[in-house]
PDB file of C-alpha atoms in Angstrom:
ATOM      1  CA  GLN P  72      -0.053  -0.018   0.064  1.00 68.00           C
ATOM      2  CA  LYS P  73       1.200   3.254  -0.614  1.00 78.00           C
ATOM      3  CA  GLU P  74       1.762   6.056   1.782  1.00 88.00           C
ATOM      4  CA  VAL P  75      -0.282   8.640  -0.193  1.00 93.00           C
ATOM      5  CA  GLU P  76      -3.112   8.175  -2.648  1.00 93.00           C
ATOM      6  CA  GLN P  77      -4.352  10.593  -4.727  1.00 93.00           C
ATOM      7  CA  ASP P  78      -6.787  10.203  -7.590  1.00 87.00           C
ATOM      8  CA  PRO P  79      -4.782  11.486 -10.737  1.00 84.00           C
ATOM      9  CA  GLY P  80      -7.922  12.726 -12.703  1.00 85.00           C
ATOM     10  CA  PRO P  81      -7.881  14.463 -15.050  1.00 93.00           C
ATOM     11  CA  LEU P  82     -10.313  16.723 -13.771  1.00 95.00           C
ATOM     12  CA  SER P  83     -12.004  19.154 -16.066  1.00 97.00           C
ATOM     13  CA  VAL P  84     -14.698  22.327 -14.651  1.00 97.00           C
ATOM     14  CA  PRO P  85     -16.381  25.105 -15.662  1.00 97.00           C
ATOM     15  CA  GLU P  86     -15.105  28.392 -14.267  1.00 98.00           C
ATOM     16  CA  GLY P  87     -16.814  29.359 -10.874  1.00 97.00           C
ATOM     17  CA  ALA P  88     -17.278  25.883 -10.084  1.00 97.00           C
ATOM     18  CA  ILE P  89     -16.104  24.559  -6.540  1.00 98.00           C
ATOM     19  CA  VAL P  90     -13.325  22.096  -7.110  1.00 97.00           C
ATOM     20  CA  SER P  91     -12.780  19.460  -4.331  1.00 97.00           C
ATOM     21  CA  LEU P  92      -9.459  17.456  -4.659  1.00 97.00           C
ATOM     22  CA  ASN P  93      -8.472  14.701  -2.017  1.00 97.00           C
ATOM     23  CA  CYS P  94      -5.729  12.664  -0.798  1.00 97.00           C
ATOM     24  CA  THR P  95      -5.907   9.471   1.394  1.00 97.00           C
ATOM     25  CA  TYR P  96      -2.769   8.224   3.630  1.00 96.00           C
ATOM     26  CA  SER P  97      -2.012   5.342   5.766  1.00 94.00           C
ATOM     27  CA  ASN P  98       0.543   6.313   8.108  1.00 93.00           C
ATOM     28  CA  SER P  99      -1.230   7.977  11.218  1.00 92.00           C
ATOM     29  CA  ALA P 100       2.088   9.601  12.889  1.00 91.00           C
ATOM     30  CA  PHE P 101       1.940  12.143   9.696  1.00 92.00           C
ATOM     31  CA  GLN P 102       1.469  15.445  11.535  1.00 90.00           C
ATOM     32  CA  TYR P 103       2.087  17.963   8.753  1.00 90.00           C
ATOM     33  CA  PHE P 104       0.061  18.279   5.641  1.00 94.00           C
ATOM     34  CA  MET P 105       0.611  20.735   2.609  1.00 94.00           C
ATOM     35  CA  TRP P 106      -0.737  21.220  -0.944  1.00 96.00           C
ATOM     36  CA  TYR P 107       1.218  22.352  -3.904  1.00 96.00           C
ATOM     37  CA  ARG P 108       0.293  23.443  -7.176  1.00 97.00           C
ATOM     38  CA  GLN P 109       2.509  22.701 -10.077  1.00 95.00           C
ATOM     39  CA  TYR P 110       2.278  24.370 -13.815  1.00 95.00           C
ATOM     40  CA  SER P 111       3.606  22.224 -16.739  1.00 90.00           C
ATOM     41  CA  ARG P 112       7.548  22.083 -16.559  1.00 89.00           C
ATOM     42  CA  LYS P 113       7.287  24.291 -13.193  1.00 92.00           C
ATOM     43  CA  GLY P 114       8.525  23.489  -9.822  1.00 94.00           C
ATOM     44  CA  PRO P 115       5.804  22.764  -7.226  1.00 95.00           C
ATOM     45  CA  GLU P 116       4.624  25.908  -5.891  1.00 95.00           C
ATOM     46  CA  LEU P 117       3.205  25.656  -1.756  1.00 93.00           C
ATOM     47  CA  LEU P 118      -0.097  26.957  -1.657  1.00 94.00           C
ATOM     48  CA  MET P 119      -1.228  25.835   1.747  1.00 91.00           C
ATOM     49  CA  TYR P 120      -0.030  23.796   5.009  1.00 89.00           C
ATOM     50  CA  THR P 121      -1.866  22.638   8.075  1.00 90.00           C
ATOM     51  CA  TYR P 122      -0.656  21.338  11.322  1.00 85.00           C
ATOM     52  CA  SER P 123      -2.718  17.977  12.883  1.00 81.00           C
ATOM     53  CA  SER P 124      -6.477  18.458  11.869  1.00 80.00           C
ATOM     54  CA  GLY P 125      -8.779  21.404  10.990  1.00 82.00           C
ATOM     55  CA  ASN P 126      -9.323  23.662   8.389  1.00 89.00           C
ATOM     56  CA  LYS P 127      -7.476  26.488   7.159  1.00 92.00           C
ATOM     57  CA  GLU P 128      -8.602  28.986   4.717  1.00 94.00           C
ATOM     58  CA  ASP P 129      -6.774  31.580   2.382  1.00 93.00           C
ATOM     59  CA  GLY P 130      -8.622  33.320  -0.264  1.00 96.00           C
ATOM     60  CA  ARG P 131     -10.339  31.113  -2.556  1.00 97.00           C
ATOM     61  CA  PHE P 132      -8.688  27.913  -0.993  1.00 97.00           C
ATOM     62  CA  THR P 133      -9.481  25.492   1.713  1.00 97.00           C
ATOM     63  CA  ALA P 134      -7.639  22.922   3.342  1.00 96.00           C
ATOM     64  CA  GLN P 135      -9.125  20.408   5.577  1.00 95.00           C
ATOM     65  CA  VAL P 136      -7.740  17.572   7.122  1.00 95.00           C
ATOM     66  CA  ASP P 137      -9.629  14.529   9.151  1.00 93.00           C
ATOM     67  CA  LYS P 138      -6.736  12.651  10.733  1.00 92.00           C
ATOM     68  CA  SER P 139      -9.444  10.155  12.206  1.00 92.00           C
ATOM     69  CA  SER P 140     -10.112   9.319   8.550  1.00 93.00           C
ATOM     70  CA  LYS P 141      -6.753  10.063   7.050  1.00 94.00           C
ATOM     71  CA  TYR P 142      -8.070  11.997   4.642  1.00 94.00           C
ATOM     72  CA  ILE P 143      -7.206  15.707   3.524  1.00 96.00           C
ATOM     73  CA  SER P 144      -8.560  17.849   1.072  1.00 96.00           C
ATOM     74  CA  LEU P 145      -8.347  21.042  -0.951  1.00 97.00           C
ATOM     75  CA  PHE P 146     -11.312  22.892  -1.909  1.00 97.00           C
ATOM     76  CA  ILE P 147     -10.812  25.875  -4.325  1.00 98.00           C
ATOM     77  CA  ARG P 148     -14.116  28.214  -4.776  1.00 97.00           C
ATOM     78  CA  ASP P 149     -15.150  30.361  -7.823  1.00 98.00           C
ATOM     79  CA  SER P 150     -12.203  28.497 -10.039  1.00 98.00           C
ATOM     80  CA  GLN P 151     -10.512  30.317 -12.395  1.00 97.00           C
ATOM     81  CA  PRO P 152      -8.820  29.380 -15.569  1.00 97.00           C
ATOM     82  CA  SER P 153      -5.305  30.145 -14.038  1.00 96.00           C
ATOM     83  CA  ASP P 154      -6.334  27.259 -11.315  1.00 97.00           C
ATOM     84  CA  SER P 155      -5.597  24.925 -14.102  1.00 97.00           C
ATOM     85  CA  ALA P 156      -2.598  23.175 -12.851  1.00 96.00           C
ATOM     86  CA  THR P 157      -1.800  19.641 -11.371  1.00 95.00           C
ATOM     87  CA  TYR P 158      -2.253  19.563  -7.637  1.00 97.00           C
ATOM     88  CA  LEU P 159       0.054  17.545  -5.293  1.00 96.00           C
ATOM     89  CA  CYS P 160      -0.936  16.521  -1.702  1.00 96.00           C
ATOM     90  CA  ALA P 161       2.182  16.025   0.717  1.00 94.00           C
ATOM     91  CA  MET P 162       2.770  15.197   4.128  1.00 93.00           C
ATOM     92  CA  THR P 163       5.561  14.525   7.075  1.00 90.00           C
ATOM     93  CA  ASN P 164       5.748  13.426  10.366  1.00 85.00           C
ATOM     94  CA  THR P 165       9.681  14.348  10.970  1.00 78.00           C
ATOM     95  CA  GLY P 166      10.595  17.057   8.470  1.00 72.00           C
ATOM     96  CA  ASN P 167      12.943  14.326   6.814  1.00 75.00           C
ATOM     97  CA  GLN P 168      10.949  12.741   4.725  1.00 82.00           C
ATOM     98  CA  PHE P 169       7.833  13.617   2.846  1.00 88.00           C
ATOM     99  CA  TYR P 170       5.603  11.799   1.129  1.00 91.00           C
ATOM    100  CA  PHE P 171       3.799  12.691  -2.114  1.00 93.00           C
ATOM    101  CA  GLY P 172       0.656  11.957  -3.760  1.00 93.00           C
ATOM    102  CA  THR P 173       0.910  11.756  -7.751  1.00 91.00           C
ATOM    103  CA  GLY P 174      -0.754  15.090  -8.353  1.00 93.00           C
ATOM    104  CA  THR P 175      -4.252  15.492  -9.645  1.00 95.00           C
ATOM    105  CA  SER P 176      -4.637  17.323 -12.775  1.00 94.00           C
ATOM    106  CA  LEU P 177      -7.217  19.955 -13.072  1.00 97.00           C
ATOM    107  CA  THR P 178      -8.581  21.876 -16.022  1.00 97.00           C
ATOM    108  CA  VAL P 179     -10.893  25.111 -15.601  1.00 97.00           C
ATOM    109  CA  ILE P 180     -12.707  25.551 -18.710  1.00 97.00           C
ATOM    110  CA  PRO P 181     -13.437  29.529 -19.249  1.00 96.00           C
TER     111      PRO P 181
ATOM    112  CA  SER G 147      12.425  36.794   1.664  1.00 82.00           C
ATOM    113  CA  GLN G 148      13.674  33.493   0.778  1.00 84.00           C
ATOM    114  CA  THR G 149      14.662  32.278  -2.770  1.00 91.00           C
ATOM    115  CA  ILE G 150      15.762  28.929  -4.286  1.00 95.00           C
ATOM    116  CA  HIS G 151      17.921  28.643  -7.519  1.00 95.00           C
ATOM    117  CA  GLN G 152      18.999  25.679  -9.335  1.00 97.00           C
ATOM    118  CA  TRP G 153      20.973  25.693 -12.719  1.00 94.00           C
ATOM    119  CA  PRO G 154      20.994  24.727 -15.483  1.00 95.00           C
ATOM    120  CA  ALA G 155      17.200  24.775 -16.456  1.00 95.00           C
ATOM    121  CA  THR G 156      17.612  22.388 -19.196  1.00 96.00           C
ATOM    122  CA  LEU G 157      20.537  19.718 -20.169  1.00 96.00           C
ATOM    123  CA  VAL G 158      20.968  16.888 -22.652  1.00 97.00           C
ATOM    124  CA  GLN G 159      23.730  14.624 -21.916  1.00 96.00           C
ATOM    125  CA  PRO G 160      24.900  11.674 -23.620  1.00 97.00           C
ATOM    126  CA  VAL G 161      24.875   8.283 -21.838  1.00 97.00           C
ATOM    127  CA  GLY G 162      27.939   7.681 -19.834  1.00 96.00           C
ATOM    128  CA  SER G 163      28.770  11.318 -19.130  1.00 97.00           C
ATOM    129  CA  PRO G 164      29.152  13.276 -15.869  1.00 97.00           C
ATOM    130  CA  LEU G 165      26.415  15.437 -14.281  1.00 96.00           C
ATOM    131  CA  SER G 166      26.636  18.160 -12.164  1.00 97.00           C
ATOM    132  CA  LEU G 167      23.409  20.223 -10.696  1.00 97.00           C
ATOM    133  CA  GLU G 168      23.494  22.725  -8.504  1.00 97.00           C
ATOM    134  CA  CYS G 169      21.011  24.384  -5.930  1.00 97.00           C
ATOM    135  CA  THR G 170      21.463  27.298  -3.722  1.00 97.00           C
ATOM    136  CA  VAL G 171      18.937  28.977  -1.319  1.00 96.00           C
ATOM    137  CA  GLU G 172      19.188  32.835  -0.537  1.00 95.00           C
ATOM    138  CA  GLY G 173      17.531  34.353   2.542  1.00 92.00           C
ATOM    139  CA  THR G 174      17.793  31.722   5.159  1.00 90.00           C
ATOM    140  CA  SER G 175      20.164  29.621   7.132  1.00 88.00           C
ATOM    141  CA  ASN G 176      20.660  25.947   8.233  1.00 90.00           C
ATOM    142  CA  PRO G 177      18.132  24.744   5.803  1.00 92.00           C
ATOM    143  CA  ASN G 178      17.216  21.078   5.366  1.00 92.00           C
ATOM    144  CA  LEU G 179      17.555  20.474   1.573  1.00 94.00           C
ATOM    145  CA  TYR G 180      15.973  18.001  -0.703  1.00 94.00           C
ATOM    146  CA  TRP G 181      16.763  16.575  -4.253  1.00 95.00           C
ATOM    147  CA  TYR G 182      13.986  14.893  -6.066  1.00 95.00           C
ATOM    148  CA  ARG G 183      13.123  13.248  -9.556  1.00 94.00           C
ATOM    149  CA  GLN G 184       9.817  13.729 -11.211  1.00 92.00           C
ATOM    150  CA  ALA G 185       8.786  11.098 -13.844  1.00 83.00           C
ATOM    151  CA  ALA G 186       5.662  11.741 -15.647  1.00 74.00           C
ATOM    152  CA  GLY G 187       2.876  10.208 -13.895  1.00 67.00           C
ATOM    153  CA  ARG G 188       4.597   8.853 -11.023  1.00 72.00           C
ATOM    154  CA  GLY G 189       4.962  11.573  -8.527  1.00 81.00           C
ATOM    155  CA  LEU G 190       7.883  13.009  -6.895  1.00 89.00           C
ATOM    156  CA  GLN G 191      10.815  10.372  -5.810  1.00 89.00           C
ATOM    157  CA  LEU G 192      12.938  11.740  -2.921  1.00 90.00           C
ATOM    158  CA  LEU G 193      16.459  11.046  -3.784  1.00 93.00           C
ATOM    159  CA  PHE G 194      18.425  12.913  -0.890  1.00 93.00           C
ATOM    160  CA  TYR G 195      17.875  15.144   1.841  1.00 91.00           C
ATOM    161  CA  SER G 196      20.253  16.915   4.098  1.00 93.00           C
ATOM    162  CA  ILE G 197      19.987  18.420   7.610  1.00 90.00           C
ATOM    163  CA  GLY G 198      23.345  20.100   7.523  1.00 90.00           C
ATOM    164  CA  ILE G 199      26.971  20.059   6.044  1.00 90.00           C
ATOM    165  CA  ASP G 200      28.265  16.765   5.087  1.00 85.00           C
ATOM    166  CA  GLN G 201      24.618  15.162   6.943  1.00 90.00           C
ATOM    167  CA  ILE G 202      23.137  13.745   3.815  1.00 91.00           C
ATOM    168  CA  SER G 203      20.942  10.738   3.692  1.00 88.00           C
ATOM    169  CA  SER G 204      20.087   8.609   0.325  1.00 87.00           C
ATOM    170  CA  GLU G 205      16.803   7.392  -0.127  1.00 81.00           C
ATOM    171  CA  VAL G 206      16.854   5.343  -3.361  1.00 78.00           C
ATOM    172  CA  PRO G 207      20.198   2.995  -4.308  1.00 65.00           C
ATOM    173  CA  GLN G 208      21.322   4.446  -8.014  1.00 78.00           C
ATOM    174  CA  ASN G 209      24.156   6.133  -9.610  1.00 89.00           C
ATOM    175  CA  LEU G 210      23.786   9.388  -8.139  1.00 93.00           C
ATOM    176  CA  SER G 211      25.405  11.112  -5.572  1.00 94.00           C
ATOM    177  CA  ALA G 212      24.983  14.353  -3.332  1.00 95.00           C
ATOM    178  CA  SER G 213      27.012  16.847  -1.551  1.00 95.00           C
ATOM    179  CA  ARG G 214      26.792  19.990   0.599  1.00 96.00           C
ATOM    180  CA  PRO G 215      29.735  21.743   0.654  1.00 94.00           C
ATOM    181  CA  GLN G 216      28.042  24.961   2.118  1.00 94.00           C
ATOM    182  CA  ASP G 217      25.620  25.394   4.491  1.00 95.00           C
ATOM    183  CA  ARG G 218      23.093  26.599   1.276  1.00 95.00           C
ATOM    184  CA  GLN G 219      24.539  24.965  -1.443  1.00 96.00           C
ATOM    185  CA  PHE G 220      23.336  21.424  -2.579  1.00 97.00           C
ATOM    186  CA  ILE G 221      24.737  19.666  -5.410  1.00 97.00           C
ATOM    187  CA  LEU G 222      23.604  16.551  -7.388  1.00 96.00           C
ATOM    188  CA  SER G 223      26.201  14.218  -9.189  1.00 96.00           C
ATOM    189  CA  SER G 224      26.857  11.625 -11.254  1.00 95.00           C
ATOM    190  CA  LYS G 225      29.964   9.983 -12.743  1.00 95.00           C
ATOM    191  CA  LYS G 226      28.520   8.033 -15.633  1.00 95.00           C
ATOM    192  CA  LEU G 227      24.814   8.987 -16.627  1.00 95.00           C
ATOM    193  CA  LEU G 228      22.076   6.119 -17.549  1.00 94.00           C
ATOM    194  CA  LEU G 229      19.104   6.329 -19.944  1.00 93.00           C
ATOM    195  CA  SER G 230      16.888   6.418 -16.780  1.00 90.00           C
ATOM    196  CA  ASP G 231      18.574   8.884 -15.134  1.00 92.00           C
ATOM    197  CA  SER G 232      16.097  11.283 -17.522  1.00 92.00           C
ATOM    198  CA  GLY G 233      13.700  13.199 -15.640  1.00 93.00           C
ATOM    199  CA  PHE G 234      12.629  16.269 -13.948  1.00 95.00           C
ATOM    200  CA  TYR G 235      14.964  17.225 -10.996  1.00 97.00           C
ATOM    201  CA  LEU G 236      13.945  19.527  -8.332  1.00 97.00           C
ATOM    202  CA  CYS G 237      15.802  20.781  -5.490  1.00 97.00           C
ATOM    203  CA  ALA G 238      13.689  22.198  -2.125  1.00 95.00           C
ATOM    204  CA  TRP G 239      14.348  23.314   0.966  1.00 93.00           C
ATOM    205  CA  SER G 240      12.397  23.499   4.482  1.00 90.00           C
ATOM    206  CA  PRO G 241      13.186  25.674   7.628  1.00 86.00           C
ATOM    207  CA  GLY G 242      13.489  22.780  10.009  1.00 74.00           C
ATOM    208  CA  THR G 243      13.358  23.003  13.644  1.00 69.00           C
ATOM    209  CA  ASP G 244       9.776  22.100  13.682  1.00 64.00           C
ATOM    210  CA  LEU G 245       8.732  24.094  10.410  1.00 66.00           C
ATOM    211  CA  TYR G 246       8.159  21.496   8.047  1.00 72.00           C
ATOM    212  CA  GLU G 247       6.934  23.338   4.791  1.00 83.00           C
ATOM    213  CA  GLN G 248       9.182  22.670   1.780  1.00 89.00           C
ATOM    214  CA  TYR G 249       9.578  25.248  -1.064  1.00 92.00           C
ATOM    215  CA  PHE G 250      10.669  23.873  -4.848  1.00 96.00           C
ATOM    216  CA  GLY G 251      13.246  25.599  -7.256  1.00 96.00           C
ATOM    217  CA  PRO G 252      12.180  25.668 -10.623  1.00 96.00           C
ATOM    218  CA  GLY G 253      13.811  22.366 -11.811  1.00 96.00           C
ATOM    219  CA  THR G 254      16.475  20.966 -14.325  1.00 96.00           C
ATOM    220  CA  ARG G 255      14.954  19.032 -17.264  1.00 95.00           C
ATOM    221  CA  LEU G 256      17.499  16.522 -17.979  1.00 95.00           C
ATOM    222  CA  THR G 257      17.177  14.397 -21.119  1.00 95.00           C
ATOM    223  CA  VAL G 258      19.792  11.541 -21.464  1.00 95.00           C
ATOM    224  CA  THR G 259      20.487  10.339 -24.874  1.00 96.00           C
TER     225      THR G 259
END
């Protein structure tokens, strides 16, 4: 079983839709959770990070962590064509090793 | 603010040739440093991480090596490249000391021919 599972998509939504991206994980020791956005042929860009369980909001983005279910989510409200990218989840418990999902490809159609 | 640099941006090398990719971080001290390889559809593979000068851990057996000659400099090397070394190489840093978010560089796209 992989440490982190993420649906690769692709996911295609109309502009203005709410997007839900998800990851599941198997290691209950993970404490730190991150979401990255990666445009084609670029390095991943850190969008949000959260510690332990709960919600965190930043503009149109909301990150949720449910440690009891080993499930994390990223919600994008009022999606824009510029949000079209691959979204990667990542997590760690020690800061030495990070475990990444394989990424979900998102296209927002104008 | 912190900045991470990688070079070169793209590289085409023949099989059997040596490799040296460089990564530097500005605006922070004593960062944790990482090298990843990203292959299409396979996510990010951690190659090396370093929590300090001369403290480097290797995650995957391979013909690659890493060195950290200065606090904010991380180098990925190979003596003889293989075709399977082709990929997108990413350097990343994190503050460490209980702050674990990672920040990535722009990457180097390596093609071994």
